[in-house]
Amino acid sequence: MQLGTRWAAGSEAPASVPAALRPAIAEVESRGLSGHWTLTWLEGRAIAELDAGWEVVQTPSGDVVARPFED
């Protein structure tokens, strides 16, 4: 796993956040959640996790999914 970056929910995502993830991140933030996002990379795929319990992942096929975080 490669560590990416961290930023506050509601602020502009850093340039390192892939464009494909940005709409799903905005959708999660529209729920009024607060906290911080952490961007990591696993097997070359981006994962953004919001510490309020949500993640935005890019699947092996390239689809982007926003879902509650599973421990």
GROMACS .gro file of C-alpha atoms in nm:
model
   71
    1MET     CA    1   0.000   0.000   0.000
    2GLN     CA    2   0.126   0.346  -0.088
    3LEU     CA    3   0.020   0.636   0.134
    4GLY     CA    4  -0.125   0.926  -0.058
    5THR     CA    5  -0.243   1.231   0.132
    6ARG     CA    6  -0.494   1.358   0.387
    7TRP     CA    7  -0.736   1.653   0.371
    8ALA     CA    8  -1.040   1.788   0.556
    9ALA     CA    9  -1.388   1.701   0.431
   10GLY     CA   10  -1.546   2.002   0.266
   11SER     CA   11  -1.216   2.147   0.150
   12GLU     CA   12  -1.076   2.113  -0.199
   13ALA     CA   13  -0.921   1.772  -0.262
   14PRO     CA   14  -0.548   1.777  -0.339
   15ALA     CA   15  -0.434   1.744  -0.699
   16SER     CA   16  -0.318   1.387  -0.627
   17VAL     CA   17  -0.680   1.270  -0.588
   18PRO     CA   18  -0.781   1.106  -0.917
   19ALA     CA   19  -1.051   1.290  -1.113
   20ALA     CA   20  -1.258   0.971  -1.127
   21LEU     CA   21  -1.301   0.974  -0.745
   22ARG     CA   22  -1.394   1.341  -0.707
   23PRO     CA   23  -1.769   1.317  -0.792
   24ALA     CA   24  -1.819   1.030  -0.546
   25ILE     CA   25  -1.626   1.216  -0.276
   26ALA     CA   26  -1.851   1.520  -0.331
   27GLU     CA   27  -2.157   1.295  -0.308
   28VAL     CA   28  -2.044   1.155   0.028
   29GLU     CA   29  -1.967   1.505   0.158
   30SER     CA   30  -2.315   1.623   0.052
   31ARG     CA   31  -2.451   1.401   0.331
   32GLY     CA   32  -2.317   1.655   0.581
   33LEU     CA   33  -2.042   1.431   0.713
   34SER     CA   34  -1.731   1.582   0.865
   35GLY     CA   35  -1.383   1.456   0.929
   36HIS     CA   36  -1.076   1.394   0.721
   37TRP     CA   37  -1.017   1.196   0.405
   38THR     CA   38  -0.713   0.974   0.361
   39LEU     CA   39  -0.608   0.878   0.010
   40THR     CA   40  -0.416   0.552  -0.028
   41TRP     CA   41  -0.332   0.323  -0.315
   42LEU     CA   42  -0.376  -0.054  -0.308
   43GLU     CA   43  -0.260  -0.260  -0.604
   44GLY     CA   44  -0.254   0.058  -0.814
   45ARG     CA   45  -0.614   0.155  -0.729
   46ALA     CA   46  -0.709   0.467  -0.537
   47ILE     CA   47  -0.902   0.444  -0.210
   48ALA     CA   48  -1.029   0.752  -0.026
   49GLU     CA   49  -1.147   0.685   0.330
   50LEU     CA   50  -1.342   0.938   0.534
   51ASP     CA   51  -1.290   0.884   0.905
   52ALA     CA   52  -1.665   0.934   0.954
   53GLY     CA   53  -1.709   0.582   0.818
   54TRP     CA   54  -1.720   0.604   0.437
   55GLU     CA   55  -1.488   0.500   0.158
   56VAL     CA   56  -1.469   0.575  -0.211
   57VAL     CA   57  -1.291   0.300  -0.402
   58GLN     CA   58  -1.191   0.236  -0.756
   59THR     CA   59  -1.264  -0.126  -0.849
   60PRO     CA   60  -1.034  -0.340  -1.064
   61SER     CA   61  -1.264  -0.269  -1.360
   62GLY     CA   62  -1.227   0.107  -1.306
   63ASP     CA   63  -1.572   0.172  -1.158
   64VAL     CA   64  -1.595   0.406  -0.860
   65VAL     CA   65  -1.804   0.301  -0.560
   66ALA     CA   66  -1.895   0.503  -0.249
   67ARG     CA   67  -1.999   0.290   0.048
   68PRO     CA   68  -1.995   0.277   0.426
   69PHE     CA   69  -1.657   0.160   0.546
   70GLU     CA   70  -1.632  -0.204   0.646
   71ASP     CA   71  -1.392  -0.288   0.929
   0.00000   0.00000   0.00000
